[in-house]
């Protein structure tokens, strides 16, 4: 929404250029973009192989991107009555991590945890991700 932080420029630029690229090249760039710079090439290959083996619906992906860019529920966050864990990658360039702060501020019984990593921080540091979720669910 209007009081949220916009999608970082490098992701917007990637989304604009992707249709001009061969699909596998575009997908590789999206995977790299969703990880922190310098993420291990083996991790990029694993995620890319998974994505290629399980292709997503392009219309669904476009709808998700449009919803992410335009959906605004900040004024309704106070209605959330369940304890909430908000996790974010500190170096996320797909969704500005400051939006996680807005979520945590708007949900009364929430906890914000910042995990070193990009948009796919749960791939980059699965141990930390699982630990945070387990601790929250206790």
mmCIF file with all atom_site columns, C-alpha atoms in Angstrom:
data_model
loop_
_atom_site.group_PDB
_atom_site.id
_atom_site.type_symbol
_atom_site.label_atom_id
_atom_site.label_alt_id
_atom_site.label_comp_id
_atom_site.label_asym_id
_atom_site.label_entity_id
_atom_site.label_seq_id
_atom_site.pdbx_PDB_ins_code
_atom_site.Cartn_x
_atom_site.Cartn_y
_atom_site.Cartn_z
_atom_site.occupancy
_atom_site.B_iso_or_equiv
_atom_site.pdbx_formal_charge
_atom_site.auth_seq_id
_atom_site.auth_comp_id
_atom_site.auth_asym_id
_atom_site.auth_atom_id
_atom_site.pdbx_PDB_model_num
ATOM 1   C CA . UNK A 1 1   ? 0.000  0.000   0.000   1.00 0.00 ? 1   UNK A CA 1
ATOM 2   C CA . UNK A 1 2   ? 0.936  3.653   -0.077  1.00 0.00 ? 2   UNK A CA 1
ATOM 3   C CA . UNK A 1 3   ? 2.582  3.585   3.355   1.00 0.00 ? 3   UNK A CA 1
ATOM 4   C CA . UNK A 1 4   ? 4.639  0.474   2.551   1.00 0.00 ? 4   UNK A CA 1
ATOM 5   C CA . UNK A 1 5   ? 8.104  0.375   1.071   1.00 0.00 ? 5   UNK A CA 1
ATOM 6   C CA . UNK A 1 6   ? 8.156  -0.340  -2.674  1.00 0.00 ? 6   UNK A CA 1
ATOM 7   C CA . UNK A 1 7   ? 9.763  -3.321  -4.320  1.00 0.00 ? 7   UNK A CA 1
ATOM 8   C CA . UNK A 1 8   ? 13.489 -2.661  -4.602  1.00 0.00 ? 8   UNK A CA 1
ATOM 9   C CA . UNK A 1 9   ? 14.594 -1.256  -7.959  1.00 0.00 ? 9   UNK A CA 1
ATOM 10  C CA . UNK A 1 10  ? 16.821 -4.183  -8.961  1.00 0.00 ? 10  UNK A CA 1
ATOM 11  C CA . UNK A 1 11  ? 13.861 -6.569  -8.765  1.00 0.00 ? 11  UNK A CA 1
ATOM 12  C CA . UNK A 1 12  ? 11.591 -4.204  -10.696 1.00 0.00 ? 12  UNK A CA 1
ATOM 13  C CA . UNK A 1 13  ? 14.284 -3.932  -13.381 1.00 0.00 ? 13  UNK A CA 1
ATOM 14  C CA . UNK A 1 14  ? 14.654 -7.717  -13.478 1.00 0.00 ? 14  UNK A CA 1
ATOM 15  C CA . UNK A 1 15  ? 10.900 -8.182  -13.857 1.00 0.00 ? 15  UNK A CA 1
ATOM 16  C CA . UNK A 1 16  ? 10.893 -5.757  -16.772 1.00 0.00 ? 16  UNK A CA 1
ATOM 17  C CA . UNK A 1 17  ? 13.798 -7.431  -18.555 1.00 0.00 ? 17  UNK A CA 1
ATOM 18  C CA . UNK A 1 18  ? 12.841 -11.067 -17.887 1.00 0.00 ? 18  UNK A CA 1
ATOM 19  C CA . UNK A 1 19  ? 10.364 -11.403 -20.790 1.00 0.00 ? 19  UNK A CA 1
ATOM 20  C CA . UNK A 1 20  ? 13.176 -10.615 -23.239 1.00 0.00 ? 20  UNK A CA 1
ATOM 21  C CA . UNK A 1 21  ? 15.380 -13.446 -21.937 1.00 0.00 ? 21  UNK A CA 1
ATOM 22  C CA . UNK A 1 22  ? 15.315 -17.197 -22.532 1.00 0.00 ? 22  UNK A CA 1
ATOM 23  C CA . UNK A 1 23  ? 13.106 -18.627 -19.754 1.00 0.00 ? 23  UNK A CA 1
ATOM 24  C CA . UNK A 1 24  ? 15.855 -20.628 -18.043 1.00 0.00 ? 24  UNK A CA 1
ATOM 25  C CA . UNK A 1 25  ? 18.189 -17.615 -18.045 1.00 0.00 ? 25  UNK A CA 1
ATOM 26  C CA . UNK A 1 26  ? 15.461 -15.438 -16.549 1.00 0.00 ? 26  UNK A CA 1
ATOM 27  C CA . UNK A 1 27  ? 14.702 -18.030 -13.895 1.00 0.00 ? 27  UNK A CA 1
ATOM 28  C CA . UNK A 1 28  ? 18.385 -18.274 -12.956 1.00 0.00 ? 28  UNK A CA 1
ATOM 29  C CA . UNK A 1 29  ? 18.513 -14.486 -12.571 1.00 0.00 ? 29  UNK A CA 1
ATOM 30  C CA . UNK A 1 30  ? 15.402 -14.530 -10.375 1.00 0.00 ? 30  UNK A CA 1
ATOM 31  C CA . UNK A 1 31  ? 16.931 -17.227 -8.166  1.00 0.00 ? 31  UNK A CA 1
ATOM 32  C CA . UNK A 1 32  ? 20.189 -15.290 -7.838  1.00 0.00 ? 32  UNK A CA 1
ATOM 33  C CA . UNK A 1 33  ? 18.271 -12.100 -7.114  1.00 0.00 ? 33  UNK A CA 1
ATOM 34  C CA . UNK A 1 34  ? 16.334 -13.808 -4.315  1.00 0.00 ? 34  UNK A CA 1
ATOM 35  C CA . UNK A 1 35  ? 19.546 -14.908 -2.569  1.00 0.00 ? 35  UNK A CA 1
ATOM 36  C CA . UNK A 1 36  ? 22.240 -12.770 -1.013  1.00 0.00 ? 36  UNK A CA 1
ATOM 37  C CA . UNK A 1 37  ? 25.078 -11.729 -3.309  1.00 0.00 ? 37  UNK A CA 1
ATOM 38  C CA . UNK A 1 38  ? 27.766 -14.381 -3.277  1.00 0.00 ? 38  UNK A CA 1
ATOM 39  C CA . UNK A 1 39  ? 25.409 -17.210 -2.311  1.00 0.00 ? 39  UNK A CA 1
ATOM 40  C CA . UNK A 1 40  ? 27.000 -20.566 -3.134  1.00 0.00 ? 40  UNK A CA 1
ATOM 41  C CA . UNK A 1 41  ? 26.575 -21.619 -6.755  1.00 0.00 ? 41  UNK A CA 1
ATOM 42  C CA . UNK A 1 42  ? 25.526 -25.055 -5.521  1.00 0.00 ? 42  UNK A CA 1
ATOM 43  C CA . UNK A 1 43  ? 22.534 -23.485 -3.773  1.00 0.00 ? 43  UNK A CA 1
ATOM 44  C CA . UNK A 1 44  ? 21.591 -21.618 -6.953  1.00 0.00 ? 44  UNK A CA 1
ATOM 45  C CA . UNK A 1 45  ? 21.790 -24.898 -8.907  1.00 0.00 ? 45  UNK A CA 1
ATOM 46  C CA . UNK A 1 46  ? 19.654 -26.771 -6.349  1.00 0.00 ? 46  UNK A CA 1
ATOM 47  C CA . UNK A 1 47  ? 16.900 -24.165 -6.338  1.00 0.00 ? 47  UNK A CA 1
ATOM 48  C CA . UNK A 1 48  ? 17.012 -23.797 -10.125 1.00 0.00 ? 48  UNK A CA 1
ATOM 49  C CA . UNK A 1 49  ? 16.760 -27.571 -10.594 1.00 0.00 ? 49  UNK A CA 1
ATOM 50  C CA . UNK A 1 50  ? 13.784 -27.675 -8.238  1.00 0.00 ? 50  UNK A CA 1
ATOM 51  C CA . UNK A 1 51  ? 12.064 -24.839 -10.098 1.00 0.00 ? 51  UNK A CA 1
ATOM 52  C CA . UNK A 1 52  ? 12.707 -26.436 -13.487 1.00 0.00 ? 52  UNK A CA 1
ATOM 53  C CA . UNK A 1 53  ? 11.383 -29.802 -12.268 1.00 0.00 ? 53  UNK A CA 1
ATOM 54  C CA . UNK A 1 54  ? 8.277  -28.095 -10.844 1.00 0.00 ? 54  UNK A CA 1
ATOM 55  C CA . UNK A 1 55  ? 7.402  -25.262 -13.210 1.00 0.00 ? 55  UNK A CA 1
ATOM 56  C CA . UNK A 1 56  ? 5.072  -22.603 -11.940 1.00 0.00 ? 56  UNK A CA 1
ATOM 57  C CA . UNK A 1 57  ? 2.074  -21.219 -13.781 1.00 0.00 ? 57  UNK A CA 1
ATOM 58  C CA . UNK A 1 58  ? 3.205  -17.946 -15.432 1.00 0.00 ? 58  UNK A CA 1
ATOM 59  C CA . UNK A 1 59  ? -0.239 -16.391 -14.969 1.00 0.00 ? 59  UNK A CA 1
ATOM 60  C CA . UNK A 1 60  ? -0.197 -17.298 -11.286 1.00 0.00 ? 60  UNK A CA 1
ATOM 61  C CA . UNK A 1 61  ? 3.281  -15.849 -10.887 1.00 0.00 ? 61  UNK A CA 1
ATOM 62  C CA . UNK A 1 62  ? 2.211  -12.610 -12.587 1.00 0.00 ? 62  UNK A CA 1
ATOM 63  C CA . UNK A 1 63  ? -0.885 -12.427 -10.385 1.00 0.00 ? 63  UNK A CA 1
ATOM 64  C CA . UNK A 1 64  ? 1.258  -12.952 -7.283  1.00 0.00 ? 64  UNK A CA 1
ATOM 65  C CA . UNK A 1 65  ? 3.646  -10.200 -8.374  1.00 0.00 ? 65  UNK A CA 1
ATOM 66  C CA . UNK A 1 66  ? 0.746  -7.823  -9.063  1.00 0.00 ? 66  UNK A CA 1
ATOM 67  C CA . UNK A 1 67  ? -0.853 -8.610  -5.709  1.00 0.00 ? 67  UNK A CA 1
ATOM 68  C CA . UNK A 1 68  ? 2.437  -8.060  -3.915  1.00 0.00 ? 68  UNK A CA 1
ATOM 69  C CA . UNK A 1 69  ? 2.834  -4.699  -5.590  1.00 0.00 ? 69  UNK A CA 1
ATOM 70  C CA . UNK A 1 70  ? -0.708 -3.441  -4.996  1.00 0.00 ? 70  UNK A CA 1
ATOM 71  C CA . UNK A 1 71  ? -2.272 -5.247  -2.019  1.00 0.00 ? 71  UNK A CA 1
ATOM 72  C CA . UNK A 1 72  ? -2.740 -3.083  1.059   1.00 0.00 ? 72  UNK A CA 1
ATOM 73  C CA . UNK A 1 73  ? -3.853 -4.517  4.380   1.00 0.00 ? 73  UNK A CA 1
ATOM 74  C CA . UNK A 1 74  ? -1.889 -2.344  6.794   1.00 0.00 ? 74  UNK A CA 1
ATOM 75  C CA . UNK A 1 75  ? -5.077 -0.779  8.120   1.00 0.00 ? 75  UNK A CA 1
ATOM 76  C CA . UNK A 1 76  ? -6.390 -4.255  9.019   1.00 0.00 ? 76  UNK A CA 1
ATOM 77  C CA . UNK A 1 77  ? -3.330 -5.667  10.778  1.00 0.00 ? 77  UNK A CA 1
ATOM 78  C CA . UNK A 1 78  ? -4.754 -4.757  14.178  1.00 0.00 ? 78  UNK A CA 1
ATOM 79  C CA . UNK A 1 79  ? -7.522 -7.290  13.519  1.00 0.00 ? 79  UNK A CA 1
ATOM 80  C CA . UNK A 1 80  ? -5.018 -10.152 13.705  1.00 0.00 ? 80  UNK A CA 1
ATOM 81  C CA . UNK A 1 81  ? -5.578 -11.706 17.106  1.00 0.00 ? 81  UNK A CA 1
ATOM 82  C CA . UNK A 1 82  ? -3.163 -14.631 16.957  1.00 0.00 ? 82  UNK A CA 1
ATOM 83  C CA . UNK A 1 83  ? 0.438  -14.562 18.115  1.00 0.00 ? 83  UNK A CA 1
ATOM 84  C CA . UNK A 1 84  ? 2.427  -13.906 14.966  1.00 0.00 ? 84  UNK A CA 1
ATOM 85  C CA . UNK A 1 85  ? 6.011  -14.535 13.934  1.00 0.00 ? 85  UNK A CA 1
ATOM 86  C CA . UNK A 1 86  ? 7.306  -12.205 11.240  1.00 0.00 ? 86  UNK A CA 1
ATOM 87  C CA . UNK A 1 87  ? 10.516 -13.421 9.600   1.00 0.00 ? 87  UNK A CA 1
ATOM 88  C CA . UNK A 1 88  ? 12.519 -11.435 7.094   1.00 0.00 ? 88  UNK A CA 1
ATOM 89  C CA . UNK A 1 89  ? 15.804 -11.697 5.284   1.00 0.00 ? 89  UNK A CA 1
ATOM 90  C CA . UNK A 1 90  ? 18.034 -8.776  6.197   1.00 0.00 ? 90  UNK A CA 1
ATOM 91  C CA . UNK A 1 91  ? 19.244 -8.440  2.595   1.00 0.00 ? 91  UNK A CA 1
ATOM 92  C CA . UNK A 1 92  ? 15.960 -9.128  0.794   1.00 0.00 ? 92  UNK A CA 1
ATOM 93  C CA . UNK A 1 93  ? 15.827 -7.233  -2.507  1.00 0.00 ? 93  UNK A CA 1
ATOM 94  C CA . UNK A 1 94  ? 12.489 -8.741  -3.561  1.00 0.00 ? 94  UNK A CA 1
ATOM 95  C CA . UNK A 1 95  ? 10.430 -7.427  -0.632  1.00 0.00 ? 95  UNK A CA 1
ATOM 96  C CA . UNK A 1 96  ? 11.963 -4.524  1.256   1.00 0.00 ? 96  UNK A CA 1
ATOM 97  C CA . UNK A 1 97  ? 12.687 -5.855  4.786   1.00 0.00 ? 97  UNK A CA 1
ATOM 98  C CA . UNK A 1 98  ? 11.302 -2.656  6.291   1.00 0.00 ? 98  UNK A CA 1
ATOM 99  C CA . UNK A 1 99  ? 7.843  -3.940  5.336   1.00 0.00 ? 99  UNK A CA 1
ATOM 100 C CA . UNK A 1 100 ? 8.334  -6.678  7.918   1.00 0.00 ? 100 UNK A CA 1
ATOM 101 C CA . UNK A 1 101 ? 8.751  -3.965  10.535  1.00 0.00 ? 101 UNK A CA 1
ATOM 102 C CA . UNK A 1 102 ? 5.431  -2.465  9.432   1.00 0.00 ? 102 UNK A CA 1
ATOM 103 C CA . UNK A 1 103 ? 3.768  -5.876  9.815   1.00 0.00 ? 103 UNK A CA 1
ATOM 104 C CA . UNK A 1 104 ? 5.224  -6.422  13.266  1.00 0.00 ? 104 UNK A CA 1
ATOM 105 C CA . UNK A 1 105 ? 4.262  -2.915  14.389  1.00 0.00 ? 105 UNK A CA 1
ATOM 106 C CA . UNK A 1 106 ? 0.693  -3.409  13.177  1.00 0.00 ? 106 UNK A CA 1
ATOM 107 C CA . UNK A 1 107 ? 0.071  -6.839  14.736  1.00 0.00 ? 107 UNK A CA 1
ATOM 108 C CA . UNK A 1 108 ? -0.318 -6.615  18.510  1.00 0.00 ? 108 UNK A CA 1
ATOM 109 C CA . UNK A 1 109 ? 1.137  -9.946  19.619  1.00 0.00 ? 109 UNK A CA 1
ATOM 110 C CA . UNK A 1 110 ? 3.900  -10.295 17.065  1.00 0.00 ? 110 UNK A CA 1
ATOM 111 C CA . UNK A 1 111 ? 7.602  -10.948 17.106  1.00 0.00 ? 111 UNK A CA 1
ATOM 112 C CA . UNK A 1 112 ? 9.960  -9.829  14.341  1.00 0.00 ? 112 UNK A CA 1
ATOM 113 C CA . UNK A 1 113 ? 13.065 -11.880 13.638  1.00 0.00 ? 113 UNK A CA 1
ATOM 114 C CA . UNK A 1 114 ? 15.624 -10.782 11.095  1.00 0.00 ? 114 UNK A CA 1
ATOM 115 C CA . UNK A 1 115 ? 17.580 -13.600 9.495   1.00 0.00 ? 115 UNK A CA 1
ATOM 116 C CA . UNK A 1 116 ? 20.777 -12.935 7.591   1.00 0.00 ? 116 UNK A CA 1
ATOM 117 C CA . UNK A 1 117 ? 19.954 -13.633 3.974   1.00 0.00 ? 117 UNK A CA 1
ATOM 118 C CA . UNK A 1 118 ? 17.888 -12.602 1.010   1.00 0.00 ? 118 UNK A CA 1
ATOM 119 C CA . UNK A 1 119 ? 14.283 -13.304 0.037   1.00 0.00 ? 119 UNK A CA 1
ATOM 120 C CA . UNK A 1 120 ? 15.053 -17.032 0.196   1.00 0.00 ? 120 UNK A CA 1
ATOM 121 C CA . UNK A 1 121 ? 16.728 -16.779 3.610   1.00 0.00 ? 121 UNK A CA 1
ATOM 122 C CA . UNK A 1 122 ? 15.108 -20.088 4.612   1.00 0.00 ? 122 UNK A CA 1
ATOM 123 C CA . UNK A 1 123 ? 17.223 -21.782 1.911   1.00 0.00 ? 123 UNK A CA 1
ATOM 124 C CA . UNK A 1 124 ? 20.334 -19.868 2.882   1.00 0.00 ? 124 UNK A CA 1
ATOM 125 C CA . UNK A 1 125 ? 20.075 -20.609 6.602   1.00 0.00 ? 125 UNK A CA 1
ATOM 126 C CA . UNK A 1 126 ? 17.544 -23.428 7.082   1.00 0.00 ? 126 UNK A CA 1
ATOM 127 C CA . UNK A 1 127 ? 18.814 -24.214 10.585  1.00 0.00 ? 127 UNK A CA 1
ATOM 128 C CA . UNK A 1 128 ? 18.123 -20.686 11.817  1.00 0.00 ? 128 UNK A CA 1
ATOM 129 C CA . UNK A 1 129 ? 14.742 -20.667 10.080  1.00 0.00 ? 129 UNK A CA 1
ATOM 130 C CA . UNK A 1 130 ? 13.653 -23.964 11.669  1.00 0.00 ? 130 UNK A CA 1
ATOM 131 C CA . UNK A 1 131 ? 14.964 -22.871 15.069  1.00 0.00 ? 131 UNK A CA 1
ATOM 132 C CA . UNK A 1 132 ? 12.988 -19.609 14.954  1.00 0.00 ? 132 UNK A CA 1
ATOM 133 C CA . UNK A 1 133 ? 9.774  -21.371 13.924  1.00 0.00 ? 133 UNK A CA 1
ATOM 134 C CA . UNK A 1 134 ? 10.166 -24.134 16.550  1.00 0.00 ? 134 UNK A CA 1
ATOM 135 C CA . UNK A 1 135 ? 10.838 -21.605 19.299  1.00 0.00 ? 135 UNK A CA 1
ATOM 136 C CA . UNK A 1 136 ? 7.816  -19.582 18.272  1.00 0.00 ? 136 UNK A CA 1
ATOM 137 C CA . UNK A 1 137 ? 5.527  -22.627 18.268  1.00 0.00 ? 137 UNK A CA 1
ATOM 138 C CA . UNK A 1 138 ? 6.556  -23.728 21.778  1.00 0.00 ? 138 UNK A CA 1
#
